[in-house]
mmCIF file of C-alpha atoms and ligand atoms in Angstrom:
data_model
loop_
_atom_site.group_PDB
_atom_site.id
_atom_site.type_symbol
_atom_site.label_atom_id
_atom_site.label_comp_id
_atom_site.label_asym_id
_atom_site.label_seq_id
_atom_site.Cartn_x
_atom_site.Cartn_y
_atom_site.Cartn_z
ATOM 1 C CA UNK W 1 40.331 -37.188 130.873
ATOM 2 C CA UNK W 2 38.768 -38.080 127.522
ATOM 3 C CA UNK W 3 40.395 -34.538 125.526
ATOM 4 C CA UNK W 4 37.177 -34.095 123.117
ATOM 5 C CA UNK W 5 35.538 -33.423 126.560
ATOM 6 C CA UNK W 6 38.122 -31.234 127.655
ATOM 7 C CA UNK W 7 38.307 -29.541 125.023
ATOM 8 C CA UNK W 8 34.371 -28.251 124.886
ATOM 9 C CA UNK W 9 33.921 -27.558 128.156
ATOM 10 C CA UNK W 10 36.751 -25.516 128.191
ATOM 11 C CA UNK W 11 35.144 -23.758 125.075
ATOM 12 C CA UNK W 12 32.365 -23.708 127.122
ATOM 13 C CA UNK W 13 34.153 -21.583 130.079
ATOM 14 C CA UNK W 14 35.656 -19.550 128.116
ATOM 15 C CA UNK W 15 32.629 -18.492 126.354
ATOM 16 C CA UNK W 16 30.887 -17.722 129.963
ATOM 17 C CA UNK W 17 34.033 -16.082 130.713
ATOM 18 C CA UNK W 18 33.766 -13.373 127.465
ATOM 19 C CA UNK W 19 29.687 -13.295 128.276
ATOM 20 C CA UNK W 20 30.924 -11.697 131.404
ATOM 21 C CA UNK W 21 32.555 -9.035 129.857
ATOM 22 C CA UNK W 22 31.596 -5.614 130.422
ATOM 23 C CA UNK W 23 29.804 -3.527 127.364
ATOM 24 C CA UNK W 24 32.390 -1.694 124.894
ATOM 25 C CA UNK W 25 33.060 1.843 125.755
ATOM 26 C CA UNK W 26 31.745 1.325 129.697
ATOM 27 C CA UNK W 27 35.622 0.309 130.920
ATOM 28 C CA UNK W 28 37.013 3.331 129.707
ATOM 29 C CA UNK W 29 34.793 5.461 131.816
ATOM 30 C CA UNK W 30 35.299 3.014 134.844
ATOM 31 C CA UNK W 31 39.045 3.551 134.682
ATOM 32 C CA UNK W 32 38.957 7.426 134.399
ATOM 33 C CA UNK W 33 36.824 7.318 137.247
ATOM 34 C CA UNK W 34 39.312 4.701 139.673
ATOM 35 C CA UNK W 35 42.539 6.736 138.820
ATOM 36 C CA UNK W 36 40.309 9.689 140.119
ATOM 37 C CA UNK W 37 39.391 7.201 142.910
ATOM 38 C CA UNK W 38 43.326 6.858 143.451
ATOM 39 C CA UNK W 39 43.387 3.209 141.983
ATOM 40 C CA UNK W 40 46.899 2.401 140.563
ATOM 41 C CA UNK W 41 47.136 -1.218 139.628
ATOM 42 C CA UNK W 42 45.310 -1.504 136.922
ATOM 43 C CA UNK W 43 44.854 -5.751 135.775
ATOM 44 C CA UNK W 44 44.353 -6.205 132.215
ATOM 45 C CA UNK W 45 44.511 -9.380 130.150
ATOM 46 C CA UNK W 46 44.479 -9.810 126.523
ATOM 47 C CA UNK W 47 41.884 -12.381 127.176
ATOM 48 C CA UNK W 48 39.336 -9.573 128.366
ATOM 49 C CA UNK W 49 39.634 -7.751 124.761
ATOM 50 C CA UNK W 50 39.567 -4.335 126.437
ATOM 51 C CA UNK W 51 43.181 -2.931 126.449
ATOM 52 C CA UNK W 52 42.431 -0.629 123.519
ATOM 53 C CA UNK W 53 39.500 0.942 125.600
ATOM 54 C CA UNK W 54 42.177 0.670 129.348
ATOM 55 C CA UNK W 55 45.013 2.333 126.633
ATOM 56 C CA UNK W 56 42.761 5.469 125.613
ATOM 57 C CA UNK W 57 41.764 6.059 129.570
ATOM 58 C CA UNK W 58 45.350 5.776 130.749
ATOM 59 C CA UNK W 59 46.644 7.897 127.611
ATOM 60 C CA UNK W 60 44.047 10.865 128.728
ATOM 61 C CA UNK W 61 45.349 10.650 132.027
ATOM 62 C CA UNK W 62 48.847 10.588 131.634
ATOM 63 C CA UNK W 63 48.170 13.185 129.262
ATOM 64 C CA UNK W 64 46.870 15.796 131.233
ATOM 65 C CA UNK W 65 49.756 15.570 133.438
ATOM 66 C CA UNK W 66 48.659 14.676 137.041
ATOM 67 C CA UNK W 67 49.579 11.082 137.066
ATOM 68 C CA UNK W 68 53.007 10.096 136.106
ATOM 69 C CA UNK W 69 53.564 6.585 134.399
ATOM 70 C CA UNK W 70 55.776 5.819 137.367
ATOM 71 C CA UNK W 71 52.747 5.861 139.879
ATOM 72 C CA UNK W 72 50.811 3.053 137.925
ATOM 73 C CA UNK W 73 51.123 -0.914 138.093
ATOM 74 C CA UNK W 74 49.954 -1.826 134.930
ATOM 75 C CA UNK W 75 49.431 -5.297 134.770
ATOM 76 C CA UNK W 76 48.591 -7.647 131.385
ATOM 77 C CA UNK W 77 48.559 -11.040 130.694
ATOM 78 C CA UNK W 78 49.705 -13.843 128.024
ATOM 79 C CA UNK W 79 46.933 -15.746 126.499
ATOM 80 C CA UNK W 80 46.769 -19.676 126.646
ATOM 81 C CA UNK W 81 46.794 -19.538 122.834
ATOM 82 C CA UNK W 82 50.270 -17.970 122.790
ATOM 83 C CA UNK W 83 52.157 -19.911 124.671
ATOM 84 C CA UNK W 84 54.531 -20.982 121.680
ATOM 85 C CA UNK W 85 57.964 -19.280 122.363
ATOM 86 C CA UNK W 86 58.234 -17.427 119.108
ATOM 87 C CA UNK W 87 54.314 -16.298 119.541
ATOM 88 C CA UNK W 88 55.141 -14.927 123.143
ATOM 89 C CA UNK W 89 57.068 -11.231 122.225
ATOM 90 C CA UNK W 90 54.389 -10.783 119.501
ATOM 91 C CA UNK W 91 51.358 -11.361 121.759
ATOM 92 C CA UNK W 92 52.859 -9.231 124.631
ATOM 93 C CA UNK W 93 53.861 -6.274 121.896
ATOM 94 C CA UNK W 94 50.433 -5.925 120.927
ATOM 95 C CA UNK W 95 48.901 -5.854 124.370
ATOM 96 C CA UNK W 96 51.655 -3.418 124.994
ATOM 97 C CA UNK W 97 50.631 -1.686 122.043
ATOM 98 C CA UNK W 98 46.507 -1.514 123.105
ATOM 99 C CA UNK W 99 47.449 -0.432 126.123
ATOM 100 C CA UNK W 100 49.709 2.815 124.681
ATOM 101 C CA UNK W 101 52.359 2.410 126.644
ATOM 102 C CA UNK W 102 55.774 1.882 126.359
ATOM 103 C CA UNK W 103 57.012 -0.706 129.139
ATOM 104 C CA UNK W 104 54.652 -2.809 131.398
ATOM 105 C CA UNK W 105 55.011 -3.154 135.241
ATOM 106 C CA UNK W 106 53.852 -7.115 135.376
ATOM 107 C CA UNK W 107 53.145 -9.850 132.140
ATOM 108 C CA UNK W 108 51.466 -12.667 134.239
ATOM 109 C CA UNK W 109 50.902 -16.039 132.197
ATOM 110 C CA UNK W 110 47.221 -16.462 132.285
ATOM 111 C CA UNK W 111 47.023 -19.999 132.964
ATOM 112 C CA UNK W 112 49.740 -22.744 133.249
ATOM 113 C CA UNK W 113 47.795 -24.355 130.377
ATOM 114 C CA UNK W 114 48.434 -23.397 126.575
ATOM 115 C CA UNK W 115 46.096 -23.846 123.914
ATOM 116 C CA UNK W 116 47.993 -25.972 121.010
ATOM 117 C CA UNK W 117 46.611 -23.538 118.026
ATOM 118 C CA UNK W 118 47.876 -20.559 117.162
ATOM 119 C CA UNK W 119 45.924 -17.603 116.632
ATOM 120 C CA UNK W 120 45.753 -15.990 112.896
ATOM 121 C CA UNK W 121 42.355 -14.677 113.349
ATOM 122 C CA UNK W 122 41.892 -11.109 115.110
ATOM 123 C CA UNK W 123 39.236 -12.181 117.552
ATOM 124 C CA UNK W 124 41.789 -13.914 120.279
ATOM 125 C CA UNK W 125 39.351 -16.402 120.926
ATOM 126 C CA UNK W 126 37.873 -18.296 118.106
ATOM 127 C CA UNK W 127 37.240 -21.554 118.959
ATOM 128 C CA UNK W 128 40.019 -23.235 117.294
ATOM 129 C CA UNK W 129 42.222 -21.735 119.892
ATOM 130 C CA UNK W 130 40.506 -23.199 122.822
ATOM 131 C CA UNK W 131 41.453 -26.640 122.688
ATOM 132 C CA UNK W 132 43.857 -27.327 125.720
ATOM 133 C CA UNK W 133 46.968 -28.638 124.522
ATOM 134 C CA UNK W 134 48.173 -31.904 125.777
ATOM 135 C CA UNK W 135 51.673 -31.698 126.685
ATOM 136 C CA UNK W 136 52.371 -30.840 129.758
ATOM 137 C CA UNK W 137 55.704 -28.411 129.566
ATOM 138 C CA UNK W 138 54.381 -25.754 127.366
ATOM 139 C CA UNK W 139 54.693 -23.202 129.943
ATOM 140 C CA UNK W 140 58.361 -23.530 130.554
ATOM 141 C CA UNK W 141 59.336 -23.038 127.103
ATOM 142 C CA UNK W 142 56.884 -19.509 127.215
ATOM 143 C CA UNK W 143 58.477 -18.739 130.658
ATOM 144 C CA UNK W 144 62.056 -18.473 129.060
ATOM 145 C CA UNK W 145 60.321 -16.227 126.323
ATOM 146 C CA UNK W 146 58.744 -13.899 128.909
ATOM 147 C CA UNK W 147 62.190 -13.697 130.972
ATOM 148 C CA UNK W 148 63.542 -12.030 127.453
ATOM 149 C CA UNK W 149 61.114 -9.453 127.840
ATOM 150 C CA UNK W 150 62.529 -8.507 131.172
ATOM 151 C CA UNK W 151 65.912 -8.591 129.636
ATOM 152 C CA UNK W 152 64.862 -6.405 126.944
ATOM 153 C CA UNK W 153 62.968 -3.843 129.497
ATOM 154 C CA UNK W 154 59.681 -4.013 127.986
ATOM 155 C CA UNK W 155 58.317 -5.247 130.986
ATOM 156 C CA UNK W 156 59.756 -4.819 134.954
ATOM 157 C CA UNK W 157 58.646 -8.120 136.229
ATOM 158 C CA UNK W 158 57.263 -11.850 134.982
ATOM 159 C CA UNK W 159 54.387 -13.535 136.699
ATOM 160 C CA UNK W 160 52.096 -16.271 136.955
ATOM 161 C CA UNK W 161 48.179 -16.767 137.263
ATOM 162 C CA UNK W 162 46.337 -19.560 138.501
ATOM 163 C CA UNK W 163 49.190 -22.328 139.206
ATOM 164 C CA UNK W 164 49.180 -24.163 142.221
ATOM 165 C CA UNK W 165 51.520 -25.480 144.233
ATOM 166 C CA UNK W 166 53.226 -28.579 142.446
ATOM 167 C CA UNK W 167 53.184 -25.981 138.968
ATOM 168 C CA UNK W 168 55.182 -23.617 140.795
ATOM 169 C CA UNK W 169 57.571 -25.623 141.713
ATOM 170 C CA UNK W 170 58.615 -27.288 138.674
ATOM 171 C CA UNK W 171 58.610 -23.617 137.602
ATOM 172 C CA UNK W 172 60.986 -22.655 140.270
ATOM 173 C CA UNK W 173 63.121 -25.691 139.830
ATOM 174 C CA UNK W 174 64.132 -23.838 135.931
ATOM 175 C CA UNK W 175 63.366 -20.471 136.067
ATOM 176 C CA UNK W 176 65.750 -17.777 135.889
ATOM 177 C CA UNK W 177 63.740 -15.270 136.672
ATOM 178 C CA UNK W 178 61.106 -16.221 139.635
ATOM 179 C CA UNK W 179 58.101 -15.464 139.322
ATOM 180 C CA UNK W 180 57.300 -12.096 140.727
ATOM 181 C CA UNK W 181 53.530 -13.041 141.661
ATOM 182 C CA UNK W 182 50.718 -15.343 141.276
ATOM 183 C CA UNK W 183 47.706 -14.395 140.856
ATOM 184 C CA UNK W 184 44.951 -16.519 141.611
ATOM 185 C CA UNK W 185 41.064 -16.631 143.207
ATOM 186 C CA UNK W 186 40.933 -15.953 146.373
ATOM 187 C CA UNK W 187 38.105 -15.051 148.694
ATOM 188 C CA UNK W 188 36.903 -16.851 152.369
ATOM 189 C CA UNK W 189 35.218 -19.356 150.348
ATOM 190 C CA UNK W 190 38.339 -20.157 147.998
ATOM 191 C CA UNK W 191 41.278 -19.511 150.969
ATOM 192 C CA UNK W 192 43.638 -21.648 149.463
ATOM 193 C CA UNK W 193 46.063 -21.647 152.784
ATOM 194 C CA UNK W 194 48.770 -23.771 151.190
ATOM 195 C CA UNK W 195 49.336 -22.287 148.593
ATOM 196 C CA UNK W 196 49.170 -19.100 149.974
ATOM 197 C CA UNK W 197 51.681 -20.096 152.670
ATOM 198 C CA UNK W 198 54.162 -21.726 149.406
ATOM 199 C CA UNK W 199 53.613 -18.005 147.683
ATOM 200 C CA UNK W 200 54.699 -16.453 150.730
ATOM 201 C CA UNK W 201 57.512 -18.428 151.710
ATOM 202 C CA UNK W 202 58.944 -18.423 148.179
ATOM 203 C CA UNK W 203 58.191 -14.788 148.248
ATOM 204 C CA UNK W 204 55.776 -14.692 145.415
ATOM 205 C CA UNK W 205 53.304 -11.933 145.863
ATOM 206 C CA UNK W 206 49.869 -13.205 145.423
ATOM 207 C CA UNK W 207 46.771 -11.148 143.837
ATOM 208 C CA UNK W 208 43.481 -12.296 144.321
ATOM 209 C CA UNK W 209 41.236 -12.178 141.628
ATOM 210 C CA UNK W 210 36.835 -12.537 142.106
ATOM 211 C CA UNK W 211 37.471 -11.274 145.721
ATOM 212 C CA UNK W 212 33.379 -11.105 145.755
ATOM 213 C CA UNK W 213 33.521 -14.627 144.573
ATOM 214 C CA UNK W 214 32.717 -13.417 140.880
ATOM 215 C CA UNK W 215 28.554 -12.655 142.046
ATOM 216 C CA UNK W 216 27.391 -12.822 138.206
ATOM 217 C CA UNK W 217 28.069 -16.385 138.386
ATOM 218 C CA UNK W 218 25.694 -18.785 140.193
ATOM 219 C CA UNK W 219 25.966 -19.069 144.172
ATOM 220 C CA UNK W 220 23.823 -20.809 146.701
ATOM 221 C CA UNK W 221 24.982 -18.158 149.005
ATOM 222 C CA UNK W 222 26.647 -15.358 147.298
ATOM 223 C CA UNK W 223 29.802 -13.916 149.314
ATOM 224 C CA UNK W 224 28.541 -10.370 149.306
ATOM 225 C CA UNK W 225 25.112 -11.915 150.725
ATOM 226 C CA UNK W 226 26.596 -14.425 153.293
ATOM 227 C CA UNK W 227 25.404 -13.460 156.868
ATOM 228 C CA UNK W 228 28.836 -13.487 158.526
ATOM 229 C CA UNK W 229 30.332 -11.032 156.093
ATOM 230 C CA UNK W 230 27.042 -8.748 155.984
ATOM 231 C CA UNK W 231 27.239 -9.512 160.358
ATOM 232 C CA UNK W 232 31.462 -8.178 160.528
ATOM 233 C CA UNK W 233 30.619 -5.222 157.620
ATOM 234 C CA UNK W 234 27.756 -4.120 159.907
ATOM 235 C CA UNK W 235 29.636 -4.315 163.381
ATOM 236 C CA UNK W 236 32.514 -1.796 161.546
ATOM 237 C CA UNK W 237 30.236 0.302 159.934
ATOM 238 C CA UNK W 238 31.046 -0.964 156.501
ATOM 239 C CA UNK W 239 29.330 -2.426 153.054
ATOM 240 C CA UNK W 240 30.113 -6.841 152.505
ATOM 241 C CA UNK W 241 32.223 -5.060 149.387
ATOM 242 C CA UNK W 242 34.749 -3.486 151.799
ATOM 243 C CA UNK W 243 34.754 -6.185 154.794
ATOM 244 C CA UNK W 244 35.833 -8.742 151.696
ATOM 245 C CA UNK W 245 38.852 -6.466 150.222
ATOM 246 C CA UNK W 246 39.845 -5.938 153.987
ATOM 247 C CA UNK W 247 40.420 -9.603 154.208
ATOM 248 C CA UNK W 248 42.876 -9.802 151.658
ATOM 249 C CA UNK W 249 45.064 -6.762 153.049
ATOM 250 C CA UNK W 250 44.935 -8.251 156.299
ATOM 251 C CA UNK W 251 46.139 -11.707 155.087
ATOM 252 C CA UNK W 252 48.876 -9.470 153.316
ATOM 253 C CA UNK W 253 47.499 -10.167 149.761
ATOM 254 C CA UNK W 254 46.767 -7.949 146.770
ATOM 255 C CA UNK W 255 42.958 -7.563 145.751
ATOM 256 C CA UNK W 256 41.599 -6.325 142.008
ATOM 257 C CA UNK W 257 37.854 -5.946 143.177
ATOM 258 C CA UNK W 258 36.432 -5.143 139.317
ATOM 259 C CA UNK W 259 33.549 -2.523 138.813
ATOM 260 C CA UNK W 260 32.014 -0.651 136.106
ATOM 261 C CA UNK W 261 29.769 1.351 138.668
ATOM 262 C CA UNK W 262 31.791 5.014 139.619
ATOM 263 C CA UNK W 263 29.886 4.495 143.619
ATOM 264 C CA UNK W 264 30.983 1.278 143.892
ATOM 265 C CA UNK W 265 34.424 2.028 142.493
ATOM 266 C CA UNK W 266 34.936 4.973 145.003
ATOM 267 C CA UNK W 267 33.361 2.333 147.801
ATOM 268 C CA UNK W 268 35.425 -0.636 147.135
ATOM 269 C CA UNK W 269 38.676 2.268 147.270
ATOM 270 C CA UNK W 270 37.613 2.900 150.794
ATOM 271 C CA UNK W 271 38.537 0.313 153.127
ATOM 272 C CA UNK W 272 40.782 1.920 155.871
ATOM 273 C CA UNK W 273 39.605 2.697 159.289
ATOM 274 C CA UNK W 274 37.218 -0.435 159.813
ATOM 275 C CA UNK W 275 39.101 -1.497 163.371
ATOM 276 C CA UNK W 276 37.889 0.377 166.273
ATOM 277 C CA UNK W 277 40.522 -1.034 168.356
ATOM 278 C CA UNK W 278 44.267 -2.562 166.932
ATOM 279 C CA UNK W 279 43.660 -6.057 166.068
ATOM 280 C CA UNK W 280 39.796 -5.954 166.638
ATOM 281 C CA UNK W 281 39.042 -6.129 163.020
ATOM 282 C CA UNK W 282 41.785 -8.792 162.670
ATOM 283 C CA UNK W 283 40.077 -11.122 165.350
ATOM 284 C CA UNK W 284 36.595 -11.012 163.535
ATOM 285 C CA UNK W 285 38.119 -12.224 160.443
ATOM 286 C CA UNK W 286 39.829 -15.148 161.632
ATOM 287 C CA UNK W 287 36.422 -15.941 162.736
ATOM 288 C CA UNK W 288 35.306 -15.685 159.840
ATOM 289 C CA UNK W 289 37.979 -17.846 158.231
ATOM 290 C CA UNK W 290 37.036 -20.437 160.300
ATOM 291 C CA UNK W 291 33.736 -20.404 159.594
ATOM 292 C CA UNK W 292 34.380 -19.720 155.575
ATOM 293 C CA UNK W 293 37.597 -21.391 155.148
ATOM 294 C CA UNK W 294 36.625 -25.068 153.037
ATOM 295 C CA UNK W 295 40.123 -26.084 154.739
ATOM 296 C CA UNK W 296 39.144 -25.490 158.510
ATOM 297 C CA UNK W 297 35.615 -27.000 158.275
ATOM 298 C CA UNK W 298 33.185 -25.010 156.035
ATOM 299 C CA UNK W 299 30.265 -27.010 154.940
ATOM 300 C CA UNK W 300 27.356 -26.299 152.801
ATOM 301 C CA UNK W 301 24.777 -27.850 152.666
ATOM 302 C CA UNK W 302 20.935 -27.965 151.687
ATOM 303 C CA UNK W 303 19.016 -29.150 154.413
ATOM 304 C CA UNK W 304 18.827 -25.376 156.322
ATOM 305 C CA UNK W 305 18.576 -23.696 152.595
ATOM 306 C CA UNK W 306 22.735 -23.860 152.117
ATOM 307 C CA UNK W 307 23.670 -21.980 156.096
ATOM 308 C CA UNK W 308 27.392 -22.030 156.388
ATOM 309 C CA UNK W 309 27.617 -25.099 158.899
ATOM 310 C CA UNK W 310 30.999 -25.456 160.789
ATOM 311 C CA UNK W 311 31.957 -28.808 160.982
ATOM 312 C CA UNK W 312 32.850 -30.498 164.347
ATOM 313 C CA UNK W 313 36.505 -30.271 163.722
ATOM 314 C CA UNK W 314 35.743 -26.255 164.271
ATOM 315 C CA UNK W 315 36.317 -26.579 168.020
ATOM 316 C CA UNK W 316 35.094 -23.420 169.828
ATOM 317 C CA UNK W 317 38.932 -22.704 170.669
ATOM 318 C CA UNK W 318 39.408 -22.156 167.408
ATOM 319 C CA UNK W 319 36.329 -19.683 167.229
ATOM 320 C CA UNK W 320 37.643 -18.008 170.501
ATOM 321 C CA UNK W 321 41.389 -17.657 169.024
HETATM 322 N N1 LIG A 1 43.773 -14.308 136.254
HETATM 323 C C1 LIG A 1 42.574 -14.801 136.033
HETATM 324 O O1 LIG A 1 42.410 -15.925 135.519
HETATM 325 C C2 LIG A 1 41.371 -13.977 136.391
HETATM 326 C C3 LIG A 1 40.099 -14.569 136.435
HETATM 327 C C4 LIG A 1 39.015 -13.789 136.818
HETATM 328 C C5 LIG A 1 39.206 -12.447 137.145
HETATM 329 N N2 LIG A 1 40.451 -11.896 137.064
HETATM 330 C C6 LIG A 1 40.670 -10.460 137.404
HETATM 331 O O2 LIG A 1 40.046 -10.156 138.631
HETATM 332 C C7 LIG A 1 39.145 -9.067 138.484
HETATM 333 C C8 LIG A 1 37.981 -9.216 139.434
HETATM 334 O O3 LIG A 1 37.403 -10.501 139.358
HETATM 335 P P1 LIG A 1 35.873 -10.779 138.918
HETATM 336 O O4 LIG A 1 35.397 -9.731 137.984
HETATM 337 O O5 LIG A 1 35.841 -12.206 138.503
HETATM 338 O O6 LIG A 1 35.050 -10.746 140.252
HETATM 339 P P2 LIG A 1 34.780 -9.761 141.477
HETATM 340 O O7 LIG A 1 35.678 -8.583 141.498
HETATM 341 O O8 LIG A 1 34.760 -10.679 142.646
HETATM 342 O O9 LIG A 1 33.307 -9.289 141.195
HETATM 343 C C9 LIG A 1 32.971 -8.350 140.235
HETATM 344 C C10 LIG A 1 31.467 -8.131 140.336
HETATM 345 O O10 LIG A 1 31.151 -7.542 141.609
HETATM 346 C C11 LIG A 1 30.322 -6.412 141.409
HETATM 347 N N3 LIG A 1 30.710 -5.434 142.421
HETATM 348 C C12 LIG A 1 31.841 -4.691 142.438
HETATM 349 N N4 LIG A 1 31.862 -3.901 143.524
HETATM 350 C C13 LIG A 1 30.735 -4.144 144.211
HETATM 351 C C14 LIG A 1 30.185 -3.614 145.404
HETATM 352 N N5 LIG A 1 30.834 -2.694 146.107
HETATM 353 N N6 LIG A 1 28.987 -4.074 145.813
HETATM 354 C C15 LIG A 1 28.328 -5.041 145.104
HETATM 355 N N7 LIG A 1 28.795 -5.571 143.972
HETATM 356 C C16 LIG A 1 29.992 -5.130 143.514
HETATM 357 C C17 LIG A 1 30.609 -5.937 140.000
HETATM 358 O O11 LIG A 1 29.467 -5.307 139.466
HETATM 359 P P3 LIG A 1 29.566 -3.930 138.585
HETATM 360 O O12 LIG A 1 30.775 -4.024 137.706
HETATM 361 O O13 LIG A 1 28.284 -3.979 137.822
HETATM 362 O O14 LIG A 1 29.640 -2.808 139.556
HETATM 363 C C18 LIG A 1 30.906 -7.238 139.270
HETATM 364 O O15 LIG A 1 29.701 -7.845 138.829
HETATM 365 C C19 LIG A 1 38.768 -9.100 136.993
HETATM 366 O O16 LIG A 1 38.345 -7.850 136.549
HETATM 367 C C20 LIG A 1 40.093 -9.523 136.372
HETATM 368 O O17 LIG A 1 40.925 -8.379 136.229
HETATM 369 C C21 LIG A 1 41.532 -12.642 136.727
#
């Protein structure tokens, strides 16, 4: 891969990334509203330049004394752009330090890829800190930096985001500490069996991230749209939202559904109570795995304006089972 290209459109995701960024001051009210909600894992990122606004919420809540620091999962995340060892305790202190707290529950590694710049500039993102750097063992090196911070208690537990299979691995193969989870996209159009079967037998809890498939970005069928979902959320008496968060629980997965909207917040919160019968609820979703799942025959295509079209390898056992 020619690494001028790389390098811009990677400049080029990351700025569609920021442009989907929620408007200063409305995360603060959207987190006072989902710890009223009863949300406790709360996924921040340096990346997402909010932590100051996540810090006042959880500070006012703490603060009036009904939640206890012990009841939240605060999650944040190290930026490709500090992946140098010595740049590693810094960049964690200060999201620790937006964030007004004193230890963190999880410090994931954003991305398996560093950027070769350091930051001096206050915006995290300038565009000289976008380039993706080209060796390819960066991440080990800021591994053994964020296994300090668990030695020094500053944080309970290290994790990963978006590595796959063969990046875990090599992980494993030097880690100290293993990686407590991975968090990655998942959603029935991403599924990502294997790896989800690798997380689980290594016993790496796995967090899915976009579980509406991210709807501000362009879809020929957007998840919350697709008729199967809308077809299960209707037969349970439920919104496309809540049928999608359900699917993660029942594949034994953590979900971060984001909102700024208090309804939807209090909606997404609510997905108990969707089976009518034990297992009933279960049986529609492998259904719709089959039919969603890219790895057991999803198709899309254009001639029937972009249907989800099993393939013939979905045999109509496998729709029965
Ligand atoms: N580790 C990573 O690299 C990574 C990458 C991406 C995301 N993430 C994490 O995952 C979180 C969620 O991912 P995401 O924001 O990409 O996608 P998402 O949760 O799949 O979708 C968020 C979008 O869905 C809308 N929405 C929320 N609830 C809804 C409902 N009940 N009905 C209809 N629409 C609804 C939201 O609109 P409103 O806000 O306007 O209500 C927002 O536009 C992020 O906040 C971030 O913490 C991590």
């Amino acid at each position: 891969v020619n690494s001028d290209n790389t390098g811009s459109h990677t400049q080029a995701v990351m700025h569609l990334l920021l442009s989907l960024q929620s408007p200063p001051g409305a995360v603060q009210e959207a987190m006072e509203v989902a710890l009223n909600a009863g949300y406790r894992h709360v996924d921040c990122a340096y990346f997402y330049q909010n932590e100051a606004e996540i810090g006042a919420a959880l500070q006012k809540k703490l603060g009036e004394g009904r939640l206890k620091r012990d009841e939240l999962y605060v999650v944040s995340k190290l930026w490709n752009s500090f992946h140098a060892p010595q740049d590693v305790r810094p960049a964690f202190l200060k999201s620790l330090t937006m964030l007004k707290l004193d230890y963190l529950d999880l410090y994931l590694m954003h991305s398996p890829m560093g950027f070769p710049v350091r930051s001096s500039s206050p915006t995290p993102c300038s565009k000289q800190d976008q380039s993706p750097t080209k060796s390819s063992s960066p991440s080990l090196f800021s591994w053994q930096a964020m296994e300090k911070l668990v030695d020094e208690g500053l944080v309970k537990s290290v994790g990963v985001s978006n590595f796959n299979v063969s990046q875990l691995e090599r992980l494993l193969s030097v880690c100290r500490i293993k990686p407590a989870a991975n968090q990655v996209e998942l959603h029935p159009y991403l599924t990502q069996s294997e790896l989800v079967e690798y997380c689980k037998s290594k016993g790496i809890v796995l967090i899915a991230y976009s579980p509406f498939g991210c709807p501000a970005l362009p879809c020929p069928v957007p998840l919350l749209e697709n008729p199967t979902v809308k077809e299960i959320a209707q037969k349970h008496g439920k919104t496309s939202a809540q049928v999608l968060i359900r699917f993660h629980i029942q594949r034994g997965i953590a979900a971060i559904p984001k909102s700024i909207t208090p309804a939807r917040i209090v909606e997404n919160a609510e997905v108990t109570g969707m089976a009518s019968e034990p297992g009933a609820l279960f049986r529609s979703w492998r259904l719709a795995e089959v039919l969603l799942s890219p790895e057991r025959g999803e198709t899309l295509h254009t001639s029937d304006g972009w249907g989800l079209v099993p393939k013939p390898s979905c045999t109509q056992q496998d729709l029965n089972s």
